[in-house]
Amino acid sequence: MDQLTIKKIGVLTSGGDAPGMNAAIRAVVRAAFYYNLEAFGIYRGYEGMINNDIRKLDSRSIAHVLERGGTFLKSARSEEFKTPEGRKKAYENLKSHGIDALVVIGGDGSLTGAHLFFKEYGIPAVGLPGTIDNDLFGTDLTIGFDTACNTAIQAIDKIRDTATSHDRLFFIEVMGRDAGFIAINAGIGSAAAAILIPEKKMPVEKLIERLKTREKAKKESNIVIVAEGGKSGGAAEIAEKVKKILPTYDIKVTILGHLQRGGAPSAFDRTLASKLGVSAVEGLLHGKYDVMVGVINNKVVFTPIKRAIVDDKKVDEEELRIAGILST
Ligand code: ADP
């Protein structure tokens, strides 16, 4: 596609929210102003595109948002955008505002929507990886992942205090959808006895063996981190299986849940979001369309959205190996 003249950029956050989304929006808007473009906020993701919930942003709209969790543009899931009729309505609304390019901040579903929309209507779009799950190919880290891991670790530290006081075995479930990135990171960072992730099955027998070895070594507490979405079930199911084999153990289950999504973004996420937000606008101005902007080895990299959503991001085998050594 030929390079287009871009004057008005629409920005939206979609799908699951993540800390740092506000910092990303701010960076997109600031960069737009820097390059003398107009910026429009599209509220509630694709739903707002369809319902014409679109407002011009000025520098006041983005004051004091960098440090706030969540997304001031709100996020939503829109079934209607998955239909051709819904996307047609969305296109007509964008046209009525003269919006000629989009920055979409979200996970793989949101980027899939941006890719389809570009194919159908030719509206240049750049995607920003905004998800705590870190499950997008084309970037080492996604916006929100670092904050979510920090939140998880802080919570696990507190649970460890009570686990140690009572010699309890805790199964703690963390988020991550179908991916184990949060579990691995939080598990290493909180000295977990074991980390159960969807990508690698750990048979219950192996887990039992690990727990018994730790008992012999007189470990004071046992925390097992379980990623949601694992094939062996969540923390409650696994705890149930272990209880049957080790009936004398005092077993408890905690599901960290949505607290992992909230809170002020970490320094890392603020920087990542800012870097990616500016790069998204510069990418659009340089004719980079239908791409996701990410960071690989600390360098900004543009990956076709199609690859970002189709290719699998693999868990780091080296981190898994290290976690194994540290938990015995
Ligand atoms: P995430 O972006 O966090 O992965 P979802 O998978 O829920 O979250 O996707 C967010 C939104 O993106 C959906 O509600 C929908 O509006 C849009 N979307 C997802 N998949 C598609 C698709 N195949 N076609 C069009 N839009 C889609």
mmCIF file of C-alpha atoms and ligand atoms in Angstrom:
data_model
loop_
_atom_site.group_PDB
_atom_site.id
_atom_site.type_symbol
_atom_site.label_atom_id
_atom_site.label_comp_id
_atom_site.label_asym_id
_atom_site.label_seq_id
_atom_site.Cartn_x
_atom_site.Cartn_y
_atom_site.Cartn_z
ATOM 1 C CA MET A 1 0.000 0.000 0.000
ATOM 2 C CA ASP A 2 1.261 3.496 -0.879
ATOM 3 C CA GLN A 3 2.188 5.818 1.928
ATOM 4 C CA LEU A 4 -0.806 7.942 2.917
ATOM 5 C CA THR A 5 -0.938 11.435 4.328
ATOM 6 C CA ILE A 6 -2.058 11.101 7.903
ATOM 7 C CA LYS A 7 -3.635 13.993 9.769
ATOM 8 C CA LYS A 8 -5.945 12.489 12.352
ATOM 9 C CA ILE A 9 -5.105 9.500 14.516
ATOM 10 C CA GLY A 10 -7.663 7.550 16.536
ATOM 11 C CA VAL A 11 -6.481 5.636 19.595
ATOM 12 C CA LEU A 12 -8.315 2.938 21.490
ATOM 13 C CA THR A 13 -7.777 0.335 24.199
ATOM 14 C CA SER A 14 -9.517 -2.990 23.788
ATOM 15 C CA GLY A 15 -9.860 -6.407 25.406
ATOM 16 C CA GLY A 16 -8.463 -7.059 28.872
ATOM 17 C CA ASP A 17 -7.080 -3.913 30.500
ATOM 18 C CA ALA A 18 -3.460 -3.710 31.589
ATOM 19 C CA PRO A 19 -1.458 -1.291 33.738
ATOM 20 C CA GLY A 20 0.456 1.045 31.420
ATOM 21 C CA MET A 21 -2.333 1.438 28.882
ATOM 22 C CA ASN A 22 -2.805 5.050 30.030
ATOM 23 C CA ALA A 23 0.896 5.712 29.594
ATOM 24 C CA ALA A 24 0.652 4.305 26.064
ATOM 25 C CA ILE A 25 -2.362 6.467 25.165
ATOM 26 C CA ARG A 26 -0.578 9.516 26.522
ATOM 27 C CA ALA A 27 2.523 8.773 24.456
ATOM 28 C CA VAL A 28 0.454 8.307 21.284
ATOM 29 C CA VAL A 29 -1.364 11.608 21.849
ATOM 30 C CA ARG A 30 1.805 13.514 22.791
ATOM 31 C CA ALA A 31 3.626 12.166 19.740
ATOM 32 C CA ALA A 32 0.665 13.065 17.529
ATOM 33 C CA PHE A 33 0.796 16.669 18.775
ATOM 34 C CA TYR A 34 4.565 16.747 18.336
ATOM 35 C CA TYR A 35 4.079 15.868 14.655
ATOM 36 C CA ASN A 36 1.165 18.334 14.281
ATOM 37 C CA LEU A 37 -1.506 15.694 14.013
ATOM 38 C CA GLU A 38 -4.907 15.615 15.670
ATOM 39 C CA ALA A 39 -5.706 12.841 18.121
ATOM 40 C CA PHE A 40 -9.076 11.259 18.838
ATOM 41 C CA GLY A 41 -9.950 8.990 21.724
ATOM 42 C CA ILE A 42 -12.208 6.091 20.802
ATOM 43 C CA TYR A 43 -13.952 5.033 24.034
ATOM 44 C CA ARG A 44 -14.640 1.418 25.055
ATOM 45 C CA GLY A 45 -12.614 -0.131 22.268
ATOM 46 C CA TYR A 46 -14.376 -1.276 19.115
ATOM 47 C CA GLU A 47 -17.731 -0.781 20.832
ATOM 48 C CA GLY A 48 -17.077 2.963 20.860
ATOM 49 C CA MET A 49 -16.059 2.858 17.219
ATOM 50 C CA ILE A 50 -19.447 1.324 16.372
ATOM 51 C CA ASN A 51 -21.426 3.597 18.723
ATOM 52 C CA ASN A 52 -19.525 6.708 17.665
ATOM 53 C CA ASP A 53 -18.185 7.286 21.174
ATOM 54 C CA ILE A 54 -15.278 9.233 19.739
ATOM 55 C CA ARG A 55 -13.891 12.489 21.138
ATOM 56 C CA LYS A 56 -11.088 14.791 20.136
ATOM 57 C CA LEU A 57 -8.313 14.780 22.726
ATOM 58 C CA ASP A 58 -6.284 17.758 23.869
ATOM 59 C CA SER A 59 -3.308 17.963 26.166
ATOM 60 C CA ARG A 60 -5.609 18.316 29.191
ATOM 61 C CA SER A 61 -7.224 14.965 28.403
ATOM 62 C CA ILE A 62 -3.939 13.214 29.010
ATOM 63 C CA ALA A 63 -2.726 15.148 32.056
ATOM 64 C CA HIS A 64 -1.934 12.910 35.054
ATOM 65 C CA VAL A 65 -2.843 9.656 33.359
ATOM 66 C CA LEU A 66 0.673 8.246 32.934
ATOM 67 C CA GLU A 67 0.811 7.048 36.523
ATOM 68 C CA ARG A 68 -2.696 5.607 36.710
ATOM 69 C CA GLY A 69 -3.662 1.960 36.241
ATOM 70 C CA GLY A 70 -6.522 0.890 33.976
ATOM 71 C CA THR A 71 -7.398 2.933 30.899
ATOM 72 C CA PHE A 72 -9.183 6.273 30.902
ATOM 73 C CA LEU A 73 -10.499 5.477 27.410
ATOM 74 C CA LYS A 74 -12.122 2.391 28.984
ATOM 75 C CA SER A 75 -11.928 -1.016 27.438
ATOM 76 C CA ALA A 76 -14.619 -3.388 26.247
ATOM 77 C CA ARG A 77 -15.247 -6.483 24.238
ATOM 78 C CA SER A 78 -17.408 -6.033 21.148
ATOM 79 C CA GLU A 79 -19.084 -9.007 19.492
ATOM 80 C CA GLU A 80 -20.560 -6.651 16.891
ATOM 81 C CA PHE A 81 -17.114 -5.717 15.602
ATOM 82 C CA LYS A 82 -16.635 -9.360 14.651
ATOM 83 C CA THR A 83 -19.432 -8.958 12.080
ATOM 84 C CA PRO A 84 -18.994 -7.199 8.685
ATOM 85 C CA GLU A 85 -21.998 -4.967 9.501
ATOM 86 C CA GLY A 86 -20.417 -3.860 12.764
ATOM 87 C CA ARG A 87 -17.121 -3.017 11.079
ATOM 88 C CA LYS A 88 -18.960 -1.063 8.361
ATOM 89 C CA LYS A 89 -20.642 1.092 11.025
ATOM 90 C CA ALA A 90 -17.262 1.593 12.679
ATOM 91 C CA TYR A 91 -15.701 2.671 9.379
ATOM 92 C CA GLU A 92 -18.471 5.186 8.692
ATOM 93 C CA ASN A 93 -18.018 6.725 12.131
ATOM 94 C CA LEU A 94 -14.261 7.048 11.650
ATOM 95 C CA LYS A 95 -14.851 8.690 8.266
ATOM 96 C CA SER A 96 -17.327 11.150 9.758
ATOM 97 C CA HIS A 97 -14.529 12.380 12.064
ATOM 98 C CA GLY A 98 -11.935 12.297 9.282
ATOM 99 C CA ILE A 99 -9.810 9.780 11.232
ATOM 100 C CA ASP A 100 -7.273 8.344 8.810
ATOM 101 C CA ALA A 101 -5.168 6.062 11.026
ATOM 102 C CA LEU A 102 -5.528 3.975 14.175
ATOM 103 C CA VAL A 103 -3.443 2.919 17.117
ATOM 104 C CA VAL A 104 -4.977 -0.125 18.791
ATOM 105 C CA ILE A 105 -3.724 -1.055 22.255
ATOM 106 C CA GLY A 106 -4.707 -4.547 23.352
ATOM 107 C CA GLY A 107 -4.114 -8.265 23.152
ATOM 108 C CA ASP A 108 -4.256 -10.691 20.254
ATOM 109 C CA GLY A 109 -8.050 -10.393 19.833
ATOM 110 C CA SER A 110 -7.840 -6.617 19.546
ATOM 111 C CA LEU A 111 -4.983 -6.868 17.063
ATOM 112 C CA THR A 112 -6.941 -9.431 15.019
ATOM 113 C CA GLY A 113 -9.724 -6.840 14.758
ATOM 114 C CA ALA A 114 -7.267 -4.146 13.619
ATOM 115 C CA HIS A 115 -5.806 -6.482 10.986
ATOM 116 C CA LEU A 116 -9.226 -7.362 9.556
ATOM 117 C CA PHE A 117 -10.301 -3.733 9.539
ATOM 118 C CA PHE A 118 -7.165 -2.730 7.658
ATOM 119 C CA LYS A 119 -7.730 -5.488 5.099
ATOM 120 C CA GLU A 120 -11.347 -4.455 4.565
ATOM 121 C CA TYR A 121 -11.156 -0.661 4.722
ATOM 122 C CA GLY A 122 -7.475 0.181 4.284
ATOM 123 C CA ILE A 123 -7.344 2.291 7.462
ATOM 124 C CA PRO A 124 -3.679 2.124 8.482
ATOM 125 C CA ALA A 125 -3.344 0.641 11.929
ATOM 126 C CA VAL A 126 -0.492 0.000 14.296
ATOM 127 C CA GLY A 127 -1.039 -2.335 17.238
ATOM 128 C CA LEU A 128 0.529 -1.961 20.667
ATOM 129 C CA PRO A 129 0.877 -5.103 22.810
ATOM 130 C CA GLY A 130 -1.231 -4.231 25.849
ATOM 131 C CA THR A 131 -1.847 -7.297 27.981
ATOM 132 C CA ILE A 132 -0.611 -8.558 31.327
ATOM 133 C CA ASP A 133 -0.281 -12.058 29.830
ATOM 134 C CA ASN A 134 2.863 -11.341 27.743
ATOM 135 C CA ASP A 135 1.570 -13.824 25.162
ATOM 136 C CA LEU A 136 2.259 -11.873 21.979
ATOM 137 C CA PHE A 137 4.888 -12.822 19.447
ATOM 138 C CA GLY A 138 7.018 -9.906 18.205
ATOM 139 C CA THR A 139 7.872 -8.373 21.553
ATOM 140 C CA ASP A 140 9.930 -9.605 24.473
ATOM 141 C CA LEU A 141 7.485 -8.017 26.879
ATOM 142 C CA THR A 142 3.975 -6.617 26.699
ATOM 143 C CA ILE A 143 2.666 -3.500 28.425
ATOM 144 C CA GLY A 144 1.347 -4.470 31.872
ATOM 145 C CA PHE A 145 3.242 -7.729 32.314
ATOM 146 C CA ASP A 146 5.935 -6.306 34.589
ATOM 147 C CA THR A 147 3.399 -4.579 36.850
ATOM 148 C CA ALA A 148 1.246 -7.718 37.045
ATOM 149 C CA CYS A 149 4.275 -9.811 38.037
ATOM 150 C CA ASN A 150 5.226 -7.296 40.719
ATOM 151 C CA THR A 151 1.673 -7.298 42.072
ATOM 152 C CA ALA A 152 1.595 -11.094 42.091
ATOM 153 C CA ILE A 153 4.933 -11.301 43.901
ATOM 154 C CA GLN A 154 3.858 -8.817 46.570
ATOM 155 C CA ALA A 155 0.713 -10.847 47.210
ATOM 156 C CA ILE A 156 2.640 -14.144 47.283
ATOM 157 C CA ASP A 157 5.121 -12.687 49.807
ATOM 158 C CA LYS A 158 2.217 -12.012 52.149
ATOM 159 C CA ILE A 159 0.793 -15.478 51.663
ATOM 160 C CA ARG A 160 4.221 -16.947 52.417
ATOM 161 C CA ASP A 161 4.180 -15.315 55.856
ATOM 162 C CA THR A 162 1.076 -17.240 56.817
ATOM 163 C CA ALA A 163 2.259 -20.389 55.006
ATOM 164 C CA THR A 164 5.442 -20.396 57.101
ATOM 165 C CA SER A 165 3.651 -19.694 60.376
ATOM 166 C CA HIS A 166 1.365 -22.674 59.933
ATOM 167 C CA ASP A 167 3.469 -25.115 57.882
ATOM 168 C CA ARG A 168 0.921 -24.922 55.126
ATOM 169 C CA LEU A 169 1.103 -25.853 51.495
ATOM 170 C CA PHE A 170 -0.387 -23.125 49.335
ATOM 171 C CA PHE A 171 -1.525 -23.417 45.759
ATOM 172 C CA ILE A 172 -1.656 -19.933 44.285
ATOM 173 C CA GLU A 173 -3.300 -19.371 40.928
ATOM 174 C CA VAL A 174 -2.063 -16.500 38.800
ATOM 175 C CA MET A 175 -3.438 -15.072 35.543
ATOM 176 C CA GLY A 176 -2.012 -15.527 32.069
ATOM 177 C CA ARG A 177 -4.857 -16.925 29.981
ATOM 178 C CA ASP A 178 -3.271 -19.838 28.080
ATOM 179 C CA ALA A 179 0.288 -18.758 28.809
ATOM 180 C CA GLY A 180 2.609 -19.345 31.755
ATOM 181 C CA PHE A 181 4.696 -16.159 31.601
ATOM 182 C CA ILE A 182 3.297 -14.565 34.780
ATOM 183 C CA ALA A 183 3.526 -17.910 36.585
ATOM 184 C CA ILE A 184 7.200 -18.420 35.674
ATOM 185 C CA ASN A 185 8.204 -14.888 36.580
ATOM 186 C CA ALA A 186 6.198 -14.746 39.803
ATOM 187 C CA GLY A 187 7.314 -18.275 40.670
ATOM 188 C CA ILE A 188 11.018 -17.503 40.327
ATOM 189 C CA GLY A 189 10.577 -14.182 42.119
ATOM 190 C CA SER A 190 8.799 -15.751 45.072
ATOM 191 C CA ALA A 191 10.901 -18.912 45.501
ATOM 192 C CA ALA A 192 8.062 -21.243 44.552
ATOM 193 C CA ALA A 193 8.341 -24.971 45.263
ATOM 194 C CA ALA A 194 6.912 -25.636 41.806
ATOM 195 C CA ILE A 195 5.489 -23.726 38.860
ATOM 196 C CA LEU A 196 2.702 -25.333 36.854
ATOM 197 C CA ILE A 197 2.171 -23.817 33.406
ATOM 198 C CA PRO A 198 -0.012 -24.695 30.413
ATOM 199 C CA GLU A 199 2.984 -25.055 28.088
ATOM 200 C CA LYS A 200 4.601 -27.911 30.050
ATOM 201 C CA LYS A 201 2.663 -30.525 31.917
ATOM 202 C CA MET A 202 4.002 -31.571 35.314
ATOM 203 C CA PRO A 203 2.471 -34.905 36.380
ATOM 204 C CA VAL A 204 1.042 -34.899 39.927
ATOM 205 C CA GLU A 205 3.494 -37.694 40.839
ATOM 206 C CA LYS A 206 6.418 -35.405 40.029
ATOM 207 C CA LEU A 207 4.929 -32.624 42.106
ATOM 208 C CA ILE A 208 4.436 -34.998 45.048
ATOM 209 C CA GLU A 209 8.042 -36.162 44.740
ATOM 210 C CA ARG A 210 9.207 -32.521 44.780
ATOM 211 C CA LEU A 211 7.138 -31.778 47.893
ATOM 212 C CA LYS A 212 8.492 -34.833 49.698
ATOM 213 C CA THR A 213 12.084 -33.894 48.862
ATOM 214 C CA ARG A 214 11.429 -30.449 50.268
ATOM 215 C CA GLU A 215 9.898 -31.958 53.409
ATOM 216 C CA LYS A 216 13.080 -33.991 53.942
ATOM 217 C CA ALA A 217 15.120 -30.839 53.444
ATOM 218 C CA LYS A 218 12.972 -29.240 56.189
ATOM 219 C CA LYS A 219 11.736 -26.404 54.008
ATOM 220 C CA GLU A 220 9.565 -24.137 56.124
ATOM 221 C CA SER A 221 6.890 -23.364 53.582
ATOM 222 C CA ASN A 222 5.673 -24.559 50.235
ATOM 223 C CA ILE A 223 4.127 -22.351 47.617
ATOM 224 C CA VAL A 224 3.084 -23.861 44.317
ATOM 225 C CA ILE A 225 2.275 -21.391 41.561
ATOM 226 C CA VAL A 226 -0.397 -22.521 39.127
ATOM 227 C CA ALA A 227 -1.098 -20.671 35.890
ATOM 228 C CA GLU A 228 -4.766 -20.384 35.029
ATOM 229 C CA GLY A 229 -5.644 -22.202 31.815
ATOM 230 C CA GLY A 230 -3.436 -25.210 32.509
ATOM 231 C CA LYS A 231 -4.497 -28.554 31.090
ATOM 232 C CA SER A 232 -4.310 -30.217 34.522
ATOM 233 C CA GLY A 233 -6.855 -27.704 35.858
ATOM 234 C CA GLY A 234 -6.594 -24.646 38.066
ATOM 235 C CA ALA A 235 -5.154 -24.392 41.577
ATOM 236 C CA ALA A 236 -8.294 -25.840 43.207
ATOM 237 C CA GLU A 237 -8.316 -28.980 41.051
ATOM 238 C CA ILE A 238 -4.610 -29.630 41.513
ATOM 239 C CA ALA A 239 -4.843 -29.044 45.275
ATOM 240 C CA GLU A 240 -7.679 -31.575 45.394
ATOM 241 C CA LYS A 241 -5.544 -34.211 43.648
ATOM 242 C CA VAL A 242 -2.576 -33.590 45.968
ATOM 243 C CA LYS A 243 -4.807 -33.701 49.062
ATOM 244 C CA LYS A 244 -5.893 -37.213 48.104
ATOM 245 C CA ILE A 245 -2.281 -38.389 47.989
ATOM 246 C CA LEU A 246 -0.997 -36.342 50.942
ATOM 247 C CA PRO A 247 -3.967 -36.214 53.338
ATOM 248 C CA THR A 248 -1.880 -34.996 56.293
ATOM 249 C CA TYR A 249 -0.762 -31.811 54.524
ATOM 250 C CA ASP A 250 -2.546 -28.586 55.479
ATOM 251 C CA ILE A 251 -3.424 -27.386 51.993
ATOM 252 C CA LYS A 252 -4.882 -23.993 51.054
ATOM 253 C CA VAL A 253 -5.763 -22.416 47.733
ATOM 254 C CA THR A 254 -5.622 -18.734 46.776
ATOM 255 C CA ILE A 255 -6.685 -17.330 43.431
ATOM 256 C CA LEU A 256 -5.075 -13.930 42.973
ATOM 257 C CA GLY A 257 -7.560 -12.945 40.264
ATOM 258 C CA HIS A 258 -8.186 -9.414 39.093
ATOM 259 C CA LEU A 259 -5.959 -7.665 41.583
ATOM 260 C CA GLN A 260 -3.188 -8.600 39.129
ATOM 261 C CA ARG A 261 -4.679 -6.252 36.531
ATOM 262 C CA GLY A 262 -4.881 -3.156 38.688
ATOM 263 C CA GLY A 263 -2.551 -0.633 40.253
ATOM 264 C CA ALA A 264 -0.123 2.012 39.100
ATOM 265 C CA PRO A 265 2.157 0.819 36.303
ATOM 266 C CA SER A 266 5.758 0.003 37.241
ATOM 267 C CA ALA A 267 8.618 2.191 36.050
ATOM 268 C CA PHE A 268 9.377 -0.456 33.438
ATOM 269 C CA ASP A 269 5.836 -0.508 32.057
ATOM 270 C CA ARG A 270 5.666 3.291 31.943
ATOM 271 C CA THR A 271 8.867 3.416 29.934
ATOM 272 C CA LEU A 272 7.871 0.551 27.626
ATOM 273 C CA ALA A 273 4.422 2.054 26.979
ATOM 274 C CA SER A 274 5.923 5.488 26.302
ATOM 275 C CA LYS A 275 8.511 4.097 23.912
ATOM 276 C CA LEU A 276 5.953 2.016 22.020
ATOM 277 C CA GLY A 277 3.363 4.815 21.887
ATOM 278 C CA VAL A 278 5.752 7.254 20.236
ATOM 279 C CA SER A 279 7.075 4.550 17.896
ATOM 280 C CA ALA A 280 3.528 3.666 16.809
ATOM 281 C CA VAL A 281 2.877 7.215 15.625
ATOM 282 C CA GLU A 282 6.275 7.441 13.934
ATOM 283 C CA GLY A 283 5.625 4.061 12.303
ATOM 284 C CA LEU A 284 2.347 5.321 10.832
ATOM 285 C CA LEU A 285 4.078 8.434 9.513
ATOM 286 C CA HIS A 286 6.692 6.233 7.842
ATOM 287 C CA GLY A 287 4.121 4.024 6.113
ATOM 288 C CA LYS A 288 4.285 1.081 8.517
ATOM 289 C CA TYR A 289 0.753 -0.257 8.453
ATOM 290 C CA ASP A 290 -0.877 -3.413 9.770
ATOM 291 C CA VAL A 291 2.026 -4.004 12.147
ATOM 292 C CA MET A 292 2.510 -4.422 15.866
ATOM 293 C CA VAL A 293 5.257 -2.444 17.497
ATOM 294 C CA GLY A 294 7.227 -4.264 20.140
ATOM 295 C CA VAL A 295 10.620 -4.378 21.769
ATOM 296 C CA ILE A 296 13.110 -7.168 21.071
ATOM 297 C CA ASN A 297 16.514 -7.080 22.751
ATOM 298 C CA ASN A 298 15.700 -3.541 23.812
ATOM 299 C CA LYS A 299 15.179 -2.336 20.229
ATOM 300 C CA VAL A 300 11.866 -1.217 18.776
ATOM 301 C CA VAL A 301 10.696 -3.730 16.168
ATOM 302 C CA PHE A 302 7.676 -3.725 13.842
ATOM 303 C CA THR A 303 6.108 -7.159 13.218
ATOM 304 C CA PRO A 304 3.215 -7.781 10.802
ATOM 305 C CA ILE A 305 0.081 -8.117 12.957
ATOM 306 C CA LYS A 306 -0.675 -11.387 11.232
ATOM 307 C CA ARG A 307 2.550 -12.883 12.573
ATOM 308 C CA ALA A 308 2.089 -11.365 16.022
ATOM 309 C CA ILE A 309 -1.281 -13.070 16.398
ATOM 310 C CA VAL A 310 -0.562 -16.365 14.637
ATOM 311 C CA ASP A 311 2.988 -17.201 15.720
ATOM 312 C CA ASP A 312 3.422 -18.684 19.159
ATOM 313 C CA LYS A 313 5.542 -16.950 21.728
ATOM 314 C CA LYS A 314 7.536 -19.651 23.459
ATOM 315 C CA VAL A 315 8.274 -19.671 27.156
ATOM 316 C CA ASP A 316 11.923 -19.219 28.000
ATOM 317 C CA GLU A 317 13.440 -22.689 28.524
ATOM 318 C CA GLU A 318 16.363 -21.157 30.386
ATOM 319 C CA GLU A 319 14.017 -19.563 32.922
ATOM 320 C CA LEU A 320 12.279 -22.898 33.392
ATOM 321 C CA ARG A 321 15.607 -24.631 33.956
ATOM 322 C CA ILE A 322 16.598 -22.015 36.517
ATOM 323 C CA ALA A 323 13.242 -22.316 38.275
ATOM 324 C CA GLY A 324 13.795 -26.098 38.470
ATOM 325 C CA ILE A 325 17.230 -25.701 40.079
ATOM 326 C CA LEU A 326 15.993 -23.148 42.583
ATOM 327 C CA SER A 327 12.976 -25.060 43.750
ATOM 328 C CA THR A 328 14.684 -28.291 44.853
HETATM 329 P P1 ADP B 1 -7.636 -9.246 23.830
HETATM 330 O O1 ADP B 1 -7.423 -8.126 22.880
HETATM 331 O O2 ADP B 1 -7.224 -8.898 25.221
HETATM 332 O O3 ADP B 1 -7.060 -10.545 23.322
HETATM 333 P P2 ADP B 1 -10.318 -10.207 23.106
HETATM 334 O O4 ADP B 1 -9.837 -11.485 22.533
HETATM 335 O O5 ADP B 1 -11.545 -10.241 23.947
HETATM 336 O O6 ADP B 1 -9.230 -9.467 24.006
HETATM 337 O O7 ADP B 1 -10.575 -9.211 21.876
HETATM 338 C C1 ADP B 1 -10.995 -7.872 22.117
HETATM 339 C C2 ADP B 1 -11.932 -7.425 21.044
HETATM 340 O O8 ADP B 1 -11.260 -7.460 19.755
HETATM 341 C C3 ADP B 1 -13.174 -8.302 20.816
HETATM 342 O O9 ADP B 1 -14.206 -8.041 21.739
HETATM 343 C C4 ADP B 1 -13.571 -7.894 19.422
HETATM 344 O O10 ADP B 1 -14.237 -6.647 19.413
HETATM 345 C C5 ADP B 1 -12.198 -7.720 18.729
HETATM 346 N N1 ADP B 1 -11.885 -8.973 18.028
HETATM 347 C C6 ADP B 1 -11.361 -10.103 18.546
HETATM 348 N N2 ADP B 1 -11.264 -11.076 17.616
HETATM 349 C C7 ADP B 1 -11.779 -10.543 16.479
HETATM 350 C C8 ADP B 1 -11.997 -11.039 15.159
HETATM 351 N N3 ADP B 1 -11.667 -12.296 14.820
HETATM 352 N N4 ADP B 1 -12.544 -10.200 14.257
HETATM 353 C C9 ADP B 1 -12.865 -8.936 14.584
HETATM 354 N N5 ADP B 1 -12.695 -8.423 15.798
HETATM 355 C C10 ADP B 1 -12.163 -9.196 16.743
#
